[in-house]
Coordinates of C-alpha atoms in Angstrom, one line a residue:
Chain A
M1 CA 38.2 -6.4 188.8
R2 CA 41.8 -5.6 188.7
K3 CA 42.4 -7.7 191.7
I4 CA 40.6 -10.7 190.0
K5 CA 42.8 -10.1 187.0
T6 CA 45.9 -10.2 189.2
M7 CA 44.7 -13.3 190.8
I8 CA 44.1 -15.0 187.5
V9 CA 47.4 -13.9 186.1
G10 CA 49.0 -14.9 189.4
T11 CA 47.5 -18.4 189.2
A12 CA 48.4 -18.8 185.6
M13 CA 52.0 -17.9 186.5
L14 CA 52.1 -20.4 189.3
A15 CA 51.0 -23.0 186.9
L16 CA 53.6 -21.9 184.4
C17 CA 56.1 -21.9 187.1
A18 CA 55.5 -25.5 187.8
V19 CA 55.8 -26.5 184.2
T20 CA 58.9 -24.6 183.3
A21 CA 60.9 -24.7 186.5
Q22 CA 64.0 -23.4 184.8
A23 CA 62.2 -20.3 183.5
E24 CA 63.8 -17.0 184.3
K25 CA 61.7 -15.3 186.9
I26 CA 61.2 -11.6 187.6
V27 CA 59.0 -9.9 190.1
V28 CA 57.3 -6.5 189.3
E29 CA 55.7 -4.7 192.2
G30 CA 54.3 -1.3 193.2
S31 CA 51.9 1.4 192.0
T32 CA 48.4 0.4 191.2
T33 CA 48.3 3.2 188.6
V34 CA 51.1 1.5 186.7
L35 CA 49.7 -2.0 187.4
P36 CA 47.6 -2.2 184.2
I37 CA 50.6 -1.3 182.1
A38 CA 52.9 -3.8 183.9
Q39 CA 50.2 -6.5 183.7
R40 CA 49.3 -6.1 180.1
A41 CA 53.0 -5.9 179.2
A42 CA 53.7 -9.0 181.1
E43 CA 51.0 -10.9 179.3
L44 CA 52.2 -9.8 175.9
F45 CA 55.8 -10.4 176.8
M46 CA 55.2 -13.9 178.0
E47 CA 53.2 -14.7 174.9
K48 CA 56.3 -13.8 172.9
K49 CA 58.8 -15.4 175.2
P50 CA 57.2 -18.5 176.8
S51 CA 60.3 -19.1 178.9
A52 CA 59.8 -15.8 180.8
D53 CA 58.1 -15.8 184.1
I54 CA 56.9 -12.4 185.2
S55 CA 54.9 -12.0 188.3
V56 CA 53.1 -8.6 188.7
R57 CA 51.8 -7.3 192.0
G58 CA 50.2 -4.1 193.2
G59 CA 50.7 -2.6 196.6
G60 CA 51.4 1.0 195.9
S61 CA 54.4 3.1 194.9
G62 CA 55.9 3.2 198.4
V63 CA 55.6 -0.6 198.7
G64 CA 57.3 -1.1 195.3
I65 CA 60.2 1.2 196.1
A66 CA 60.7 -0.4 199.5
S67 CA 60.8 -3.8 197.9
I68 CA 63.4 -2.8 195.3
I69 CA 65.5 -1.4 198.0
D70 CA 65.2 -4.6 200.1
G71 CA 65.8 -6.6 197.0
T72 CA 62.5 -8.5 197.1
C73 CA 61.4 -7.4 193.6
D74 CA 63.3 -6.9 190.4
I75 CA 61.3 -3.9 189.0
A76 CA 59.4 -1.4 191.2
D77 CA 56.4 0.4 189.6
S78 CA 55.9 3.9 190.9
S79 CA 53.6 6.8 190.0
R80 CA 55.9 9.3 191.7
P81 CA 59.6 10.0 191.6
I82 CA 61.7 8.2 194.3
K83 CA 62.2 10.4 197.4
D84 CA 65.6 11.5 198.7
T85 CA 65.1 9.6 201.9
E86 CA 64.5 6.4 199.9
L87 CA 67.6 7.1 197.8
D88 CA 69.6 7.5 201.0
K89 CA 68.3 4.3 202.4
A90 CA 69.2 2.5 199.1
A91 CA 72.7 4.0 199.1
A92 CA 73.2 2.8 202.7
L93 CA 72.4 -0.7 201.5
G94 CA 74.8 -0.3 198.6
K95 CA 72.0 -0.2 196.0
D96 CA 72.0 2.0 193.0
I97 CA 68.4 2.7 192.0
K98 CA 67.9 3.6 188.3
A99 CA 64.7 5.2 187.0
H100 CA 62.9 4.3 183.8
I101 CA 60.0 6.4 182.6
V102 CA 57.6 4.0 180.9
A103 CA 54.6 6.2 180.2
M104 CA 52.9 9.5 181.0
D105 CA 49.6 9.9 182.9
G106 CA 47.6 12.9 181.8
I107 CA 44.1 13.8 182.8
A108 CA 41.9 16.2 180.8
L109 CA 39.0 18.2 182.2
I110 CA 36.0 17.9 179.8
V111 CA 32.8 19.9 179.3
H112 CA 29.9 19.8 176.8
P113 CA 30.9 21.3 173.4
S114 CA 28.2 24.0 173.9
N115 CA 29.8 25.2 177.1
G116 CA 31.1 28.8 176.8
V117 CA 33.9 28.1 179.2
S118 CA 37.0 26.7 177.5
A119 CA 39.8 27.4 179.9
L120 CA 40.3 27.1 183.7
T121 CA 43.1 27.5 186.1
K122 CA 44.2 24.6 188.2
Q123 CA 43.0 26.5 191.3
Q124 CA 39.5 26.8 189.7
V125 CA 39.4 23.1 189.0
K126 CA 40.3 22.4 192.6
E127 CA 37.5 24.8 193.8
I128 CA 34.9 23.2 191.5
Y129 CA 35.8 19.7 192.7
T130 CA 36.0 20.5 196.4
G131 CA 32.8 22.4 196.4
K132 CA 33.8 26.1 196.6
I133 CA 32.5 26.9 193.1
S134 CA 29.1 25.6 192.1
N135 CA 28.0 27.9 189.3
W136 CA 29.3 28.4 185.8
S137 CA 28.7 32.2 186.1
K138 CA 31.7 32.4 188.5
L139 CA 33.9 31.0 185.7
G140 CA 32.6 33.3 183.0
G141 CA 29.9 31.0 181.8
E142 CA 26.1 31.0 182.0
N143 CA 24.2 31.3 185.4
K144 CA 23.8 27.5 185.7
K145 CA 24.6 25.0 188.4
I146 CA 27.8 23.0 187.6
V147 CA 27.1 19.2 187.4
V148 CA 30.4 17.8 188.8
I149 CA 31.2 14.3 187.6
S150 CA 34.0 12.2 189.0
R151 CA 35.4 8.7 188.6
D152 CA 34.4 6.2 191.3
T153 CA 36.6 6.3 194.4
S154 CA 38.2 3.0 193.6
S155 CA 39.7 4.1 190.3
G156 CA 43.3 4.9 189.7
T157 CA 42.3 7.9 187.7
F158 CA 40.4 9.2 190.7
E159 CA 43.5 8.9 192.9
A160 CA 45.7 10.5 190.3
F161 CA 43.3 13.4 189.9
G162 CA 43.0 13.8 193.6
E163 CA 46.8 14.1 193.9
L164 CA 47.5 16.2 190.8
A165 CA 44.6 18.5 190.8
L166 CA 43.0 18.6 194.2
D167 CA 46.1 18.3 196.5
K168 CA 44.5 15.3 198.1
Q169 CA 41.4 17.3 199.3
K170 CA 38.1 15.5 199.3
V171 CA 35.8 15.6 196.3
R172 CA 32.5 17.3 197.1
P173 CA 29.9 14.7 198.2
D174 CA 27.4 15.7 195.6
A175 CA 29.7 14.8 192.7
L176 CA 28.3 12.1 190.4
M177 CA 30.4 9.0 190.4
Q178 CA 30.9 7.1 187.2
A179 CA 32.5 3.7 186.8
S180 CA 34.7 4.3 183.7
N181 CA 36.4 7.0 181.6
Q182 CA 33.9 6.0 178.8
A183 CA 30.9 6.6 181.1
I184 CA 32.2 10.0 182.1
A185 CA 32.8 11.1 178.5
S186 CA 29.3 9.9 177.4
T187 CA 27.5 11.6 180.4
V188 CA 29.4 14.9 179.8
A189 CA 28.5 14.6 176.0
K190 CA 24.8 14.4 177.0
T191 CA 24.8 17.0 179.8
P192 CA 25.3 20.7 178.9
D193 CA 26.2 21.9 182.4
A194 CA 28.6 19.0 183.3
I195 CA 32.3 18.9 184.0
G196 CA 34.2 15.7 184.1
Y197 CA 37.7 14.3 183.8
V198 CA 39.1 11.5 181.7
G199 CA 42.5 10.0 180.8
L200 CA 44.0 11.7 177.8
G201 CA 43.4 8.5 175.7
F202 CA 39.6 9.0 176.0
L203 CA 39.2 12.4 174.4
D204 CA 37.1 12.6 171.3
S205 CA 35.0 15.2 169.5
S206 CA 31.8 14.6 171.5
V207 CA 33.3 16.6 174.4
K208 CA 35.4 19.7 174.8
A209 CA 38.8 19.5 176.6
L210 CA 39.6 22.6 178.7
D211 CA 42.9 24.4 178.7
I212 CA 44.4 24.4 182.2
D213 CA 46.6 27.4 183.2
G214 CA 46.6 28.3 179.5
V215 CA 47.8 24.9 178.3
T216 CA 45.9 22.6 176.0
P217 CA 46.1 19.0 177.2
S218 CA 47.9 16.9 174.6
K219 CA 50.6 14.3 174.4
E220 CA 53.2 17.0 173.8
S221 CA 52.1 19.3 176.6
V222 CA 52.0 16.3 179.1
L223 CA 55.4 15.1 177.9
T224 CA 57.0 18.5 178.2
G225 CA 55.4 19.0 181.7
K226 CA 53.7 22.2 180.6
Y227 CA 50.2 20.6 181.2
V228 CA 50.0 20.4 185.0
I229 CA 47.5 17.6 185.5
G230 CA 49.9 15.0 184.3
R231 CA 52.9 13.0 185.5
P232 CA 55.5 10.5 184.4
L233 CA 55.1 6.9 185.5
F234 CA 58.2 5.1 186.5
M235 CA 59.7 1.7 186.8
Y236 CA 62.8 1.4 189.0
T237 CA 65.6 -1.2 188.9
N238 CA 68.6 -1.9 191.1
G239 CA 71.5 -0.8 188.9
A240 CA 71.3 -1.0 185.1
P241 CA 68.7 -3.7 184.2
K242 CA 70.1 -7.0 183.1
G243 CA 68.7 -10.1 181.4
M244 CA 65.0 -10.6 181.5
A245 CA 64.3 -7.3 183.3
K246 CA 66.2 -5.4 180.6
D247 CA 64.2 -7.3 177.8
F248 CA 61.0 -6.5 179.6
L249 CA 61.7 -2.8 180.0
D250 CA 62.9 -2.6 176.4
F251 CA 59.6 -4.2 175.4
I252 CA 57.6 -1.6 177.2
K253 CA 59.6 1.2 175.6
S254 CA 59.3 -0.4 172.1
S255 CA 56.7 0.9 169.7
E256 CA 54.6 -2.2 170.4
G257 CA 54.8 -1.6 174.1
Q258 CA 54.0 2.0 173.8
S259 CA 50.9 1.4 171.6
M260 CA 49.8 -1.0 174.4
V261 CA 50.3 1.9 176.9
E262 CA 48.1 4.1 174.8
G263 CA 45.5 1.4 174.6
E264 CA 45.4 1.3 178.4
G265 CA 44.5 5.0 178.5
F266 CA 48.0 6.5 179.2
V267 CA 50.1 8.8 177.2
P268 CA 52.9 7.0 175.2
L269 CA 56.4 8.4 175.3
E270 CA 56.9 9.2 171.7
Chain B
M1 CA 10.3 -73.0 195.6
K2 CA 7.9 -71.3 197.8
I3 CA 10.7 -70.1 200.1
I4 CA 12.6 -68.7 197.2
S5 CA 9.7 -66.7 195.9
A6 CA 8.9 -65.4 199.3
A7 CA 12.5 -64.4 199.7
S8 CA 12.5 -62.6 196.4
A9 CA 9.3 -60.8 197.3
L10 CA 10.8 -59.7 200.5
S11 CA 13.9 -58.4 198.8
K12 CA 11.8 -56.6 196.3
K13 CA 10.0 -54.9 199.2
M14 CA 13.3 -54.1 200.8
K15 CA 14.5 -52.6 197.6
I16 CA 11.5 -50.3 197.3
K17 CA 12.0 -49.4 200.9
I18 CA 15.6 -48.6 200.4
K19 CA 14.8 -46.6 197.3
E20 CA 12.2 -44.6 199.2
K21 CA 14.6 -43.9 202.1
L22 CA 17.2 -42.8 199.5
Y23 CA 14.8 -40.4 197.9
E24 CA 13.8 -39.1 201.3
L25 CA 17.4 -38.6 202.3
T26 CA 18.3 -36.8 199.0
F27 CA 15.5 -34.3 199.3
A28 CA 16.2 -33.8 203.0
V29 CA 19.8 -33.0 202.1
L30 CA 18.7 -30.6 199.3
A31 CA 16.3 -28.9 201.7
F32 CA 18.8 -28.5 204.4
S33 CA 21.5 -27.3 202.0
S34 CA 19.5 -24.2 201.2
L35 CA 19.2 -23.6 205.0
A36 CA 22.9 -24.2 205.3
F37 CA 23.6 -21.6 202.6
L38 CA 21.4 -19.1 204.4
V39 CA 23.1 -19.7 207.7
G40 CA 26.5 -19.6 206.1
I41 CA 25.8 -16.2 204.4
V42 CA 24.5 -14.7 207.7
I43 CA 27.6 -16.0 209.5
V44 CA 30.0 -14.6 206.9
L45 CA 28.1 -11.2 206.8
F46 CA 28.5 -10.9 210.6
R47 CA 32.1 -12.1 210.7
E48 CA 33.2 -9.8 208.0
A49 CA 31.3 -6.8 209.3
M50 CA 32.3 -7.1 212.9
P51 CA 35.9 -5.6 212.7
I52 CA 34.5 -2.2 211.6
F53 CA 32.1 -2.2 214.5
E54 CA 35.1 -2.7 216.8
K55 CA 36.8 0.4 215.3
L56 CA 33.9 2.7 215.0
N57 CA 30.8 2.9 217.2
I58 CA 27.7 1.8 215.5
G59 CA 26.1 5.3 215.7
D60 CA 29.0 6.9 213.9
L61 CA 28.8 4.3 211.2
V62 CA 25.0 4.3 210.6
F63 CA 24.5 8.0 211.2
G64 CA 27.8 9.4 209.9
R65 CA 27.1 11.9 207.1
F66 CA 30.1 11.4 205.0
W67 CA 31.3 8.4 203.0
Y68 CA 34.9 8.9 202.0
P69 CA 36.3 5.4 202.3
T70 CA 39.5 5.8 200.3
Y71 CA 40.8 9.0 201.8
D72 CA 43.3 9.2 204.6
P73 CA 41.9 9.3 207.3
P74 CA 38.8 7.6 205.8
E75 CA 35.2 8.4 206.7
F76 CA 32.7 5.6 206.9
G77 CA 29.3 7.4 207.3
I78 CA 26.6 5.1 205.8
F79 CA 23.7 7.5 206.5
P80 CA 23.6 9.1 203.0
L81 CA 23.7 5.6 201.5
I82 CA 20.8 4.3 203.6
I83 CA 18.8 7.5 202.9
A84 CA 19.5 7.1 199.2
S85 CA 18.2 3.5 199.2
F86 CA 15.0 4.5 201.0
W87 CA 14.6 7.7 198.9
V88 CA 14.9 5.7 195.6
S89 CA 12.7 2.9 196.9
L90 CA 9.9 5.1 198.1
G91 CA 9.9 6.9 194.7
A92 CA 9.7 3.5 193.1
M93 CA 6.7 2.6 195.3
L94 CA 4.9 5.7 194.1
V95 CA 5.3 4.3 190.6
C96 CA 4.8 0.6 191.1
V97 CA 2.0 0.6 193.6
P98 CA -0.7 2.4 191.6
L99 CA 0.5 0.8 188.3
G100 CA 0.8 -2.7 189.8
I101 CA -2.4 -2.8 191.8
G102 CA -4.2 -1.0 189.0
S103 CA -3.2 -3.6 186.5
A104 CA -3.9 -6.4 188.9
L105 CA -7.5 -5.1 189.4
Y106 CA -7.9 -4.7 185.7
I107 CA -6.6 -8.2 184.9
N108 CA -8.7 -9.8 187.6
E109 CA -11.9 -7.9 187.5
I110 CA -12.4 -6.1 184.2
A111 CA -10.4 -7.8 181.5
S112 CA -12.2 -10.2 179.3
K113 CA -10.9 -13.8 179.2
R114 CA -9.0 -13.0 175.9
Q115 CA -7.4 -9.9 177.3
K116 CA -6.4 -11.8 180.4
E117 CA -4.7 -14.4 178.3
I118 CA -2.6 -11.7 176.7
F119 CA -1.9 -9.5 179.8
K120 CA -0.9 -12.0 182.4
P121 CA 1.9 -13.6 180.3
L122 CA 3.0 -10.1 179.3
V123 CA 3.4 -9.0 182.9
E124 CA 5.4 -12.2 183.6
I125 CA 7.7 -11.5 180.7
L126 CA 8.2 -8.0 182.1
A127 CA 9.3 -9.6 185.3
S128 CA 11.8 -11.8 183.6
I129 CA 13.8 -9.0 181.9
P130 CA 17.3 -8.8 183.5
S131 CA 17.8 -5.8 185.6
I132 CA 20.8 -4.6 183.6
V133 CA 18.5 -4.2 180.6
Y134 CA 16.3 -1.8 182.7
G135 CA 19.5 -0.1 183.8
F136 CA 20.7 0.4 180.3
F137 CA 17.2 1.7 179.3
G138 CA 17.3 4.1 182.2
M139 CA 20.8 5.3 181.4
A140 CA 20.7 5.6 177.7
I141 CA 17.1 6.6 177.0
L142 CA 15.2 7.7 180.1
A143 CA 17.9 9.8 181.7
P144 CA 18.6 12.0 178.6
F145 CA 14.9 12.2 177.9
L146 CA 13.9 13.4 181.4
Q147 CA 16.9 15.8 181.4
G148 CA 15.5 17.5 178.4
L149 CA 11.8 17.2 179.3
L150 CA 12.1 18.5 182.9
G151 CA 15.0 20.9 182.4
I152 CA 17.0 19.2 185.2
P153 CA 20.8 19.6 185.2
I154 CA 21.4 15.9 185.0
G155 CA 19.2 12.9 184.1
L156 CA 21.2 10.5 186.3
C157 CA 19.4 11.1 189.6
A158 CA 17.1 9.6 192.2
F159 CA 14.0 10.4 190.2
T160 CA 15.1 8.5 187.1
A161 CA 16.3 5.6 189.3
S162 CA 12.9 5.6 191.1
L163 CA 11.0 5.6 187.8
T164 CA 13.2 2.7 186.4
L165 CA 12.9 0.7 189.6
G166 CA 9.2 1.4 189.7
I167 CA 8.7 0.0 186.3
M168 CA 10.8 -3.0 187.2
A169 CA 9.0 -3.8 190.4
T170 CA 5.5 -3.4 188.8
P171 CA 5.2 -7.0 187.6
T172 CA 6.1 -8.3 191.0
V173 CA 3.3 -6.2 192.6
T174 CA 0.9 -7.0 189.8
S175 CA 1.5 -10.7 189.9
I176 CA 1.2 -11.1 193.7
A177 CA -1.8 -8.7 194.0
E178 CA -3.6 -10.5 191.2
D179 CA -3.1 -13.8 193.0
A180 CA -4.5 -12.2 196.2
L181 CA -7.6 -10.9 194.3
S182 CA -8.2 -14.3 192.7
Y183 CA -8.1 -16.0 196.2
V184 CA -11.2 -13.9 197.2
P185 CA -13.9 -16.5 197.3
R186 CA -16.6 -16.2 194.6
S187 CA -19.2 -16.3 197.3
F188 CA -18.0 -12.9 198.6
R189 CA -18.8 -11.3 195.2
E190 CA -22.1 -13.2 194.9
A191 CA -23.2 -12.1 198.3
S192 CA -22.4 -8.5 197.5
Y193 CA -24.3 -8.6 194.2
A194 CA -27.2 -10.3 196.0
V195 CA -27.7 -7.4 198.4
G196 CA -27.8 -5.0 195.4
A197 CA -24.2 -3.6 195.3
N198 CA -23.0 -2.7 191.8
R199 CA -19.7 -3.7 190.3
W200 CA -17.7 -0.7 191.6
Q201 CA -19.1 -1.0 195.1
T202 CA -18.3 -4.7 195.2
L203 CA -14.8 -4.1 194.0
T204 CA -14.0 -1.2 196.4
R205 CA -15.9 -2.4 199.5
V206 CA -15.7 -6.1 199.3
V207 CA -13.1 -7.6 197.0
V208 CA -10.2 -5.1 197.7
P209 CA -10.6 -5.2 201.5
A210 CA -10.9 -9.0 201.5
A211 CA -7.6 -9.2 199.5
G212 CA -6.2 -6.3 201.5
S213 CA -3.5 -8.2 203.3
G214 CA -2.5 -10.0 200.1
I215 CA -2.1 -6.6 198.4
S216 CA -0.1 -5.3 201.3
T217 CA 2.2 -8.4 200.9
A218 CA 2.6 -7.5 197.2
I219 CA 3.6 -3.9 198.1
I220 CA 6.1 -5.0 200.8
L221 CA 7.7 -7.5 198.5
G222 CA 7.8 -4.9 195.7
M223 CA 9.6 -2.6 198.1
S224 CA 12.0 -5.3 199.1
R225 CA 12.8 -5.9 195.5
A226 CA 13.3 -2.2 194.9
I227 CA 15.7 -1.7 197.9
G228 CA 17.8 -4.7 197.0
E229 CA 18.2 -3.9 193.3
T230 CA 21.8 -3.2 192.4
M231 CA 22.6 -2.9 188.7
T232 CA 19.9 -0.4 187.8
V233 CA 20.7 2.0 190.6
L234 CA 24.4 1.7 189.9
M235 CA 23.8 2.8 186.3
V236 CA 21.1 5.3 186.8
A237 CA 21.2 6.9 190.3
G238 CA 24.3 9.0 189.7
G239 CA 26.4 7.7 192.5
A240 CA 26.9 10.8 194.7
A241 CA 27.2 9.9 198.3
M242 CA 25.2 12.8 199.8
I243 CA 21.9 13.1 201.6
P244 CA 19.5 14.1 198.8
G245 CA 17.7 17.4 199.1
S246 CA 15.3 16.9 196.1
P247 CA 14.2 14.0 193.9
F248 CA 16.5 15.3 191.2
D249 CA 19.7 15.0 193.2
P250 CA 22.1 12.2 192.3
V251 CA 22.3 9.5 195.1
R252 CA 24.3 6.4 195.9
P253 CA 22.2 3.6 197.3
M254 CA 23.8 1.0 199.5
T255 CA 23.7 -1.7 196.8
A256 CA 25.5 0.6 194.3
A257 CA 28.2 1.5 196.8
I258 CA 28.9 -2.2 197.5
A259 CA 28.9 -3.1 193.8
A260 CA 31.1 -0.2 192.8
E261 CA 33.7 -0.5 195.6
M262 CA 34.0 -4.1 196.6
G263 CA 36.3 -5.0 193.7
E264 CA 38.9 -2.5 194.7
A265 CA 38.7 -2.5 198.4
P266 CA 41.7 -4.2 199.9
V267 CA 40.6 -7.6 201.4
G268 CA 40.6 -7.4 205.2
G269 CA 40.9 -3.6 205.3
D270 CA 38.5 -1.2 207.0
H271 CA 36.8 -0.3 203.7
Y272 CA 36.2 -4.0 203.0
H273 CA 34.6 -4.5 206.4
A274 CA 32.6 -1.3 206.1
L275 CA 31.1 -2.6 202.8
F276 CA 30.2 -5.8 204.6
A277 CA 28.5 -3.7 207.3
I278 CA 26.5 -2.1 204.6
A279 CA 25.5 -5.5 203.3
L280 CA 24.5 -6.6 206.8
I281 CA 22.3 -3.5 207.2
L282 CA 20.8 -4.2 203.8
F283 CA 20.2 -7.8 204.7
V284 CA 18.5 -6.8 208.0
I285 CA 16.2 -4.4 206.1
T286 CA 15.1 -6.9 203.4
F287 CA 14.8 -9.6 206.1
V288 CA 12.4 -7.3 208.1
F289 CA 10.4 -6.7 204.9
N290 CA 10.1 -10.3 204.1
I291 CA 9.1 -11.2 207.7
A292 CA 6.5 -8.4 207.6
A293 CA 5.2 -9.7 204.3
E294 CA 4.9 -13.3 205.7
F295 CA 3.2 -12.0 208.8
V296 CA 0.7 -10.0 206.9
S297 CA -0.1 -12.7 204.4
R298 CA -0.7 -15.2 207.2
R299 CA -3.2 -12.9 208.8
F300 CA -4.9 -12.6 205.5
R301 CA -5.3 -16.4 205.1
I302 CA -6.7 -16.6 208.6
K303 CA -9.1 -13.8 207.9
L304 CA -10.5 -15.6 204.8
G305 CA -10.6 -18.9 206.7
L306 CA -8.4 -20.5 204.0
S307 CA -5.9 -22.1 206.3
G308 CA -4.1 -21.7 209.6

């Protein structure tokens, strides 16, 4: 779906390109996690400023950072901080890469409201999802089988969860796969023995969010870094952003941009 | 004068002939275009699936036990998906065969003319409900209901998917089986009554055996419909890529895996080709089913002396 969207946006941009040849063009490339933010921001920004021509591509954080170092894109999306080796490479080419945090990504573990368990450690979450723990009794709950629910393998949330909570280990094969945050929340709300995970934007009163390592998931705890299953999302520029790139980044950081970020299921910066 | 009228008659004849040729050509093109689509689909399936067979041997692919397409290194074991498809479809058969054949027998043999007029269209309406509606029904109503009723940990499982698919495939089975029953010549029944058989004996020993191959066709086509169904299993089966140990385990049938993953699989990557390989296997399975159905129904026509 995301790819189709990219294609549509891409084609639309090409068409736009042809019409307004003198439009100021910037290329945004990188992380698929940040892609929805970049894409939606580009759509909104171009509505406001028809002369702007922003082309957004995925590819992954590594690809984005490599492109910004090589100078083939203007803004690189990344779901991880730039590595020292990458910074060295940039310095060797005389580039000065600047980081801009555009949003936070936080994932909450959720259970049925009737579940007696209300806190887990990160280690326990990992053991539940990789298959070492299969019964709630091992976690201080009732003697019932844990129904493990995950996002489908193609989702960005699945990837983020795998990196942040599971140290890239494989999710147990008997985990149920659901297509959206919404589907996970509604399945967990209907299933007393289930555990699932959703982006922080999808929490509501029908499910109970678990404390992880003693910290309740919230905007504040993700922003301060106390909640461990969360991370900042970056956009990188070469030197201080100028012109259209600066306007675009300012737009994402504005209150309008940040409410869009929240609408896409991420944690806004303020 | 005469010459002119003859010429005009000739041109009129020519016109009709040209028109006829034109119609012929149009329909030939239409007929061949559907063949071209079929061939095109088969070619694309093979071409897109081939690269994965070059990287993995076919045994590892088909009998591999783990499906982790997005990890590094990825694992492309389709076996749990194939088993899931059969698991769910066999469950669906247990629902739709008795239901479908039972209702076909009732409509054909027992129902009054008035009842028939109501039931037959009702069954056909059931067949025209989009599968997503069944999926939604299964997910929102049936799954929570069964979860509470049977005390199972989660309603989204193979059992619920089988039940939903079974209800969905019932009209297909009913409709084809009913046709088969109605093809049984009247003389068969009359002969049976004439030698003193009662209605039950006529039904079980004459009509059903005579329509037997037609009923088998109905069952095979029902199975083919169940195994190819996508939306319902995607919504209801739970989506866990494991070999099920019980009817109440969540499963990930082949169709659901393709539907869920194709949108995000990088075009031209191993994952993409592996999904095409699944599609190819699925195509082969339904193809075999349809050939079997065709074969069985042809035998049935010969048996009744209806046509060659």
